[in-house]
Amino acid sequence: MSRRLIRHMRLSSLGLALSAALAGCTPVTLDNDPTFDFARWSVLYVAPIDGAGRSADQFLVTRLRDQAGFKRVVTEPSPDVNCILYVRVDVTEDYDSDGDVEYDAVARFRVESAFDGSVIDSGTASDDAGFYEEALEEALDDISLHYLRPYRL
Amino acid sequence: MHIHTHTRGVGRAAGCLAAALALGLAGPAAASDPFQIRVGGQSFLVEDKAIVGLTFGLGVSAFQLDVAWNLGWATSDEGKDTLRGDSFFGSVIDLHAGVQVFSVPGLSIRLQTGCDIWWLSSIHEEETKLAMPAVLTGEVGLIGALVARVQARYYLLRSAGLMPGRSYSGEQGQPIILTLGLGGSWP
């Protein structure tokens, strides 16, 4: 290929790049359109977690208040509560091939209507880690991810 | 419903990368140098967001591997409302592999695929959106080792809620994302 042709191709490519830059930018929208109806089920009471202590309760409530789409997350039943989150956690100890301890945390959760006890939503979150607290918190954090607030960015 | 976010995300990313590696290893060789290293910076040409990052590339014969870590900020008021007043939304991680389809001194074109990970850490530490792109990259030598790079990517597969070409108000435009970069390439 001749030097002249290569030079022409290089200049053309630069021109193409500059044209692309001047042509404007593409929008990219990131959004989360949750299936859970946060408009209807807006005030959540988090029942004490079965199988974990108060620090786990507090962790989950904090994460839900920070990340989830509920209007309010409360730790005591009140007349304005319209849904209740029940969580049961099981953490098992296991050993990997190197003999290091590993904790597997499984959190089964369900949200019930505060009016008639019907199940609105349910699921299972699981995670593992080298420390008990870490495995537990990561599984609970997955619940806050499940109820992530709607966003559009 | 079962959630295991780490495993699911890593599994998808590994699948994308494996497909990209297979394409790269199977592709025809057309490189001018058998071994090449690239480093640089890049900026996404996107509306209402500023996304900039560092890139690292490796070429062995025609096989080309590029990775990039980009940080993103919302520049519109709507985006900042979503982020509760903050503007930083997270990272975009590019893992691209493929082949160099054209190469002459001072000009090369690569065709790649792989995985783009939009990690929206400011919304939730585990909130990610994944995409498998087709990536066309042109690189032009400027002075010495300095090269300019233009890259176009089109998402063949993508997570729900990752919408290239879609404006905040919902209008759909062309879905190709362009990036411009500047860096060094050796040899």
Coordinates of C-alpha atoms in Angstrom, one line a residue:
Chain A
M1 CA 0.0 0.0 0.0
S2 CA 1.5 3.4 -1.0
R3 CA 2.5 5.9 1.7
R4 CA 0.2 8.5 0.0
L5 CA -2.8 6.2 0.4
I6 CA -2.0 5.4 4.0
R7 CA -1.6 9.1 4.8
H8 CA -5.0 9.7 3.1
M9 CA -6.6 6.9 5.2
R10 CA -5.1 8.3 8.4
L11 CA -6.4 11.8 7.7
S12 CA -9.8 10.4 6.8
S13 CA -9.9 8.4 10.0
L14 CA -9.1 11.5 12.1
G15 CA -11.7 13.4 10.2
L16 CA -14.2 10.6 10.9
A17 CA -13.3 10.7 14.6
L18 CA -13.7 14.5 14.8
S19 CA -17.0 14.3 12.9
A20 CA -18.3 11.7 15.4
A21 CA -17.3 14.0 18.3
L22 CA -19.0 17.0 16.7
A23 CA -22.1 15.1 15.7
G24 CA -23.2 15.0 19.3
C25 CA -23.6 12.4 22.0
T26 CA -25.8 9.4 22.4
P27 CA -28.1 9.3 25.4
V28 CA -27.8 6.3 27.6
T29 CA -30.6 5.8 30.2
L30 CA -30.2 3.5 33.1
D31 CA -33.3 2.7 35.0
N32 CA -34.9 0.3 37.4
D33 CA -38.6 -0.4 37.1
P34 CA -39.3 -2.8 40.0
T35 CA -42.1 -5.4 39.8
F36 CA -42.9 -4.7 43.5
D37 CA -45.7 -2.1 43.9
F38 CA -44.1 0.5 46.2
A39 CA -46.9 2.9 45.6
R40 CA -49.5 0.5 47.1
W41 CA -47.2 -1.1 49.7
S42 CA -45.4 2.0 50.9
V43 CA -45.0 1.6 54.7
L44 CA -43.0 -1.5 55.7
Y45 CA -42.7 -3.0 59.2
V46 CA -39.6 -5.2 59.5
A47 CA -40.4 -8.0 62.0
P48 CA -37.4 -9.2 64.1
I49 CA -35.3 -11.6 62.0
D50 CA -35.7 -15.2 62.9
G51 CA -32.3 -16.8 63.4
A52 CA -30.2 -13.6 63.9
G53 CA -29.7 -11.0 66.6
R54 CA -30.7 -7.3 66.9
S55 CA -27.6 -6.1 65.1
A56 CA -28.8 -8.0 62.0
D57 CA -32.3 -6.4 62.4
Q58 CA -30.7 -3.0 62.6
F59 CA -28.5 -3.7 59.6
L60 CA -31.4 -4.8 57.4
V61 CA -33.6 -1.8 58.4
T62 CA -30.8 0.7 57.7
R63 CA -30.2 -0.9 54.3
L64 CA -33.9 -0.9 53.4
R65 CA -34.2 2.8 54.5
D66 CA -31.2 3.7 52.4
Q67 CA -31.8 1.6 49.3
A68 CA -35.3 0.3 49.0
G69 CA -38.4 1.9 47.4
F70 CA -40.6 2.0 50.5
K71 CA -41.7 5.4 51.7
R72 CA -41.1 4.4 55.3
V73 CA -39.5 1.4 57.0
V74 CA -40.3 1.0 60.7
T75 CA -39.3 -1.3 63.4
E76 CA -42.5 -1.2 65.5
P77 CA -46.0 -2.0 64.3
S78 CA -48.1 1.1 63.8
P79 CA -51.6 1.8 62.2
D80 CA -50.1 3.2 59.0
V81 CA -48.1 0.1 58.3
N82 CA -49.5 -1.7 55.2
C83 CA -47.0 -4.5 54.8
I84 CA -44.7 -6.6 56.9
L85 CA -41.3 -8.2 56.1
Y86 CA -40.5 -11.5 57.7
V87 CA -37.0 -12.9 57.3
R88 CA -35.6 -16.2 58.5
V89 CA -31.8 -16.7 58.3
D90 CA -29.8 -19.9 58.4
V91 CA -26.0 -19.6 58.5
T92 CA -24.0 -22.8 58.1
E93 CA -20.3 -23.4 58.7
D94 CA -18.4 -25.2 56.0
Y95 CA -14.7 -25.9 55.2
D96 CA -13.2 -25.4 51.8
S97 CA -10.5 -27.6 50.3
D98 CA -7.7 -25.7 52.1
G99 CA -9.4 -26.3 55.4
D100 CA -10.5 -22.6 55.8
V101 CA -13.9 -22.0 57.3
E102 CA -16.6 -20.6 55.1
Y103 CA -20.0 -19.4 56.2
D104 CA -23.1 -19.9 53.9
A105 CA -26.0 -17.6 54.8
V106 CA -29.5 -18.2 53.4
A107 CA -32.2 -15.6 54.1
R108 CA -35.8 -16.6 53.3
F109 CA -38.0 -13.6 53.2
R110 CA -41.7 -12.8 52.5
V111 CA -43.7 -9.6 52.6
E112 CA -47.3 -10.0 53.8
S113 CA -50.2 -7.6 53.7
A114 CA -50.8 -6.0 57.1
F115 CA -54.5 -6.1 56.4
D116 CA -55.2 -9.7 55.7
G117 CA -51.8 -11.6 56.0
S118 CA -51.7 -12.5 52.3
V119 CA -48.2 -13.0 50.8
I120 CA -47.4 -10.2 48.5
D121 CA -43.8 -11.2 47.6
S122 CA -41.3 -13.8 48.7
G123 CA -37.8 -15.0 47.9
T124 CA -34.5 -16.4 49.0
A125 CA -31.2 -14.6 49.2
S126 CA -27.9 -16.4 49.8
D127 CA -24.3 -15.5 50.1
D128 CA -21.1 -16.8 51.5
A129 CA -18.0 -15.3 53.2
G130 CA -15.1 -16.1 55.5
F131 CA -16.8 -14.5 58.4
Y132 CA -20.2 -15.1 60.0
E133 CA -21.2 -11.5 60.2
E134 CA -20.1 -10.8 56.6
A135 CA -22.0 -13.7 55.2
L136 CA -25.1 -12.8 57.1
E137 CA -25.0 -9.1 56.1
E138 CA -24.4 -9.9 52.4
A139 CA -27.4 -12.1 52.3
L140 CA -29.5 -9.4 54.0
D141 CA -28.1 -6.8 51.7
D142 CA -29.4 -8.9 48.8
I143 CA -32.9 -8.4 50.2
S144 CA -32.3 -4.6 50.0
L145 CA -31.2 -5.1 46.4
H146 CA -34.4 -7.1 45.7
Y147 CA -36.4 -4.1 47.0
L148 CA -34.2 -1.5 45.3
R149 CA -36.0 1.8 44.7
P150 CA -37.1 2.8 41.2
Y151 CA -34.5 5.0 39.6
R152 CA -33.9 6.6 36.2
L153 CA -30.6 8.1 35.4
Chain B
M1 CA -37.2 -16.3 43.2
H2 CA -33.6 -16.8 44.2
I3 CA -31.0 -14.1 44.6
H4 CA -27.3 -14.8 44.4
T5 CA -26.0 -11.6 42.8
H6 CA -22.2 -12.2 42.9
T7 CA -22.4 -15.6 41.2
R8 CA -25.0 -14.5 38.6
G9 CA -23.0 -11.4 37.6
V10 CA -19.6 -13.1 37.5
G11 CA -21.1 -16.1 35.6
R12 CA -22.5 -13.8 32.9
A13 CA -19.3 -11.8 32.6
A14 CA -17.3 -15.0 32.3
G15 CA -19.6 -16.2 29.6
C16 CA -19.2 -13.0 27.6
L17 CA -15.4 -13.1 28.0
A18 CA -15.2 -16.7 27.0
A19 CA -17.1 -15.9 23.8
A20 CA -14.8 -13.0 23.1
L21 CA -11.7 -15.1 23.6
A22 CA -13.1 -17.8 21.3
L23 CA -13.7 -15.2 18.6
G24 CA -10.2 -13.7 19.1
L25 CA -8.4 -17.1 19.0
A26 CA -10.4 -18.2 16.0
G27 CA -10.0 -15.0 14.0
P28 CA -7.6 -14.3 11.1
A29 CA -4.2 -12.7 11.9
A30 CA -3.4 -9.4 10.2
A31 CA -1.1 -7.6 12.6
S32 CA 1.9 -5.5 11.6
D33 CA 3.7 -6.3 14.9
P34 CA 3.5 -9.6 16.8
F35 CA 3.3 -8.0 20.2
Q36 CA 1.8 -4.6 21.2
I37 CA 0.9 -2.8 24.4
R38 CA -1.5 0.2 24.6
V39 CA -2.3 2.5 27.5
G40 CA -4.5 5.6 27.4
G41 CA -7.5 7.5 28.4
Q42 CA -11.0 7.7 26.9
S43 CA -14.2 9.6 27.2
F44 CA -17.7 8.4 26.3
L45 CA -19.7 10.7 24.0
V46 CA -22.9 10.4 25.9
E47 CA -25.6 12.9 26.9
D48 CA -26.2 14.0 30.4
K49 CA -23.3 11.9 31.8
A50 CA -19.6 12.4 32.0
I51 CA -17.8 9.0 31.7
V52 CA -14.0 9.0 31.5
G53 CA -11.5 6.2 32.1
L54 CA -8.2 4.5 31.7
T55 CA -7.6 1.9 29.1
F56 CA -5.1 -0.9 28.8
G57 CA -4.7 -3.0 25.7
L58 CA -2.6 -6.0 24.6
G59 CA -2.1 -7.3 21.2
V60 CA -0.5 -10.7 20.4
S61 CA -0.4 -11.2 16.6
A62 CA -4.0 -10.5 15.5
F63 CA -5.5 -11.2 18.9
Q64 CA -6.4 -8.1 20.8
L65 CA -7.5 -7.7 24.4
D66 CA -8.6 -4.4 25.8
V67 CA -9.8 -3.5 29.3
A68 CA -10.9 -0.2 30.6
W69 CA -12.1 1.2 33.9
N70 CA -14.3 4.3 33.5
L71 CA -15.9 6.4 36.2
G72 CA -19.3 8.1 35.6
W73 CA -21.0 11.2 36.8
A74 CA -24.5 12.4 36.0
T75 CA -24.5 16.0 34.6
S76 CA -28.2 16.6 34.4
D77 CA -30.5 17.6 37.3
E78 CA -32.8 14.6 36.7
G79 CA -29.8 12.3 37.2
K80 CA -28.7 14.1 40.4
D81 CA -32.3 13.8 41.7
T82 CA -32.1 10.0 41.3
L83 CA -28.7 10.0 43.0
R84 CA -30.2 12.0 45.9
G85 CA -28.0 15.1 45.2
D86 CA -24.8 13.3 44.4
S87 CA -23.5 13.2 40.8
F88 CA -21.2 10.2 40.8
F89 CA -23.1 7.1 39.8
G90 CA -20.4 4.4 39.5
S91 CA -18.2 2.7 37.0
V92 CA -18.2 1.2 33.5
I93 CA -15.8 -1.7 33.1
D94 CA -15.0 -2.8 29.6
L95 CA -13.6 -6.3 28.9
H96 CA -13.1 -6.6 25.2
A97 CA -11.3 -9.2 23.1
G98 CA -11.2 -9.9 19.4
V99 CA -9.1 -9.5 16.3
Q100 CA -7.3 -6.8 14.4
V101 CA -9.0 -6.8 11.0
F102 CA -6.9 -4.1 9.3
S103 CA -3.4 -2.7 10.0
V104 CA -1.1 -0.5 8.1
P105 CA 1.6 1.8 9.6
G106 CA -0.2 4.4 11.7
L107 CA -3.7 3.0 11.3
S108 CA -5.4 -0.1 12.7
I109 CA -8.9 -1.3 13.0
R110 CA -10.1 -3.9 15.6
L111 CA -13.3 -5.8 15.9
Q112 CA -14.1 -7.1 19.4
T113 CA -16.8 -8.3 21.7
G114 CA -16.8 -9.1 25.4
C115 CA -18.6 -7.7 28.3
D116 CA -19.4 -4.2 29.6
I117 CA -20.3 -3.9 33.2
W118 CA -22.2 -0.9 34.3
W119 CA -21.6 -1.0 38.1
L120 CA -24.0 1.5 39.6
S121 CA -22.3 1.5 43.0
S122 CA -23.8 4.8 44.1
I123 CA -27.3 3.4 43.8
H124 CA -26.4 0.0 45.4
E125 CA -23.1 -1.7 45.9
E126 CA -24.4 -4.8 43.9
E127 CA -26.5 -3.0 41.3
T128 CA -25.0 -3.9 37.9
K129 CA -26.1 -3.9 34.4
L130 CA -24.3 -6.1 31.9
A131 CA -24.0 -5.9 28.1
M132 CA -22.3 -7.9 25.4
P133 CA -21.1 -5.4 22.8
A134 CA -19.9 -5.5 19.3
V135 CA -17.0 -3.1 19.3
L136 CA -15.3 -1.5 16.3
T137 CA -12.2 0.5 17.2
G138 CA -10.0 2.6 14.9
E139 CA -6.6 3.8 16.0
V140 CA -4.6 6.4 14.2
G141 CA -1.0 7.2 14.9
L142 CA -0.3 10.9 15.6
I143 CA 3.3 11.6 16.6
G144 CA 5.7 8.8 17.7
A145 CA 3.8 6.4 20.0
L146 CA 0.9 8.8 20.5
V147 CA -2.4 7.4 19.0
A148 CA -5.9 8.7 18.8
R149 CA -8.7 6.2 19.1
V150 CA -12.4 6.2 18.1
Q151 CA -14.6 3.4 19.2
A152 CA -18.2 2.5 18.4
R153 CA -20.0 -0.1 20.4
Y154 CA -23.4 -1.6 19.9
Y155 CA -25.0 -3.8 22.5
L156 CA -25.9 -7.2 21.1
L157 CA -27.3 -8.3 24.5
R158 CA -28.0 -6.1 27.5
S159 CA -29.6 -6.2 30.9
A160 CA -33.1 -4.7 31.3
G161 CA -32.8 -1.0 32.2
L162 CA -29.6 -0.4 30.2
M163 CA -30.9 1.6 27.3
P164 CA -28.4 3.1 24.8
G165 CA -30.0 5.6 22.5
R166 CA -32.9 6.2 24.9
S167 CA -33.2 9.7 26.3
Y168 CA -34.4 10.4 29.8
S169 CA -37.8 11.4 28.5
G170 CA -38.1 8.2 26.5
E171 CA -37.2 9.2 23.0
Q172 CA -35.3 6.5 21.1
G173 CA -32.3 7.5 19.0
Q174 CA -29.5 5.5 17.4
P175 CA -28.1 3.1 20.0
I176 CA -24.4 3.2 19.1
I177 CA -22.1 4.5 21.9
L178 CA -19.0 6.3 20.8
T179 CA -15.8 6.9 22.8
L180 CA -12.8 9.0 21.9
G181 CA -9.4 8.1 23.3
L182 CA -5.8 9.2 23.4
G183 CA -2.8 7.2 24.5
G184 CA 0.4 5.4 23.6
S185 CA 1.0 2.3 21.6
W186 CA 4.2 0.3 21.7
P187 CA 5.9 -0.7 19.5

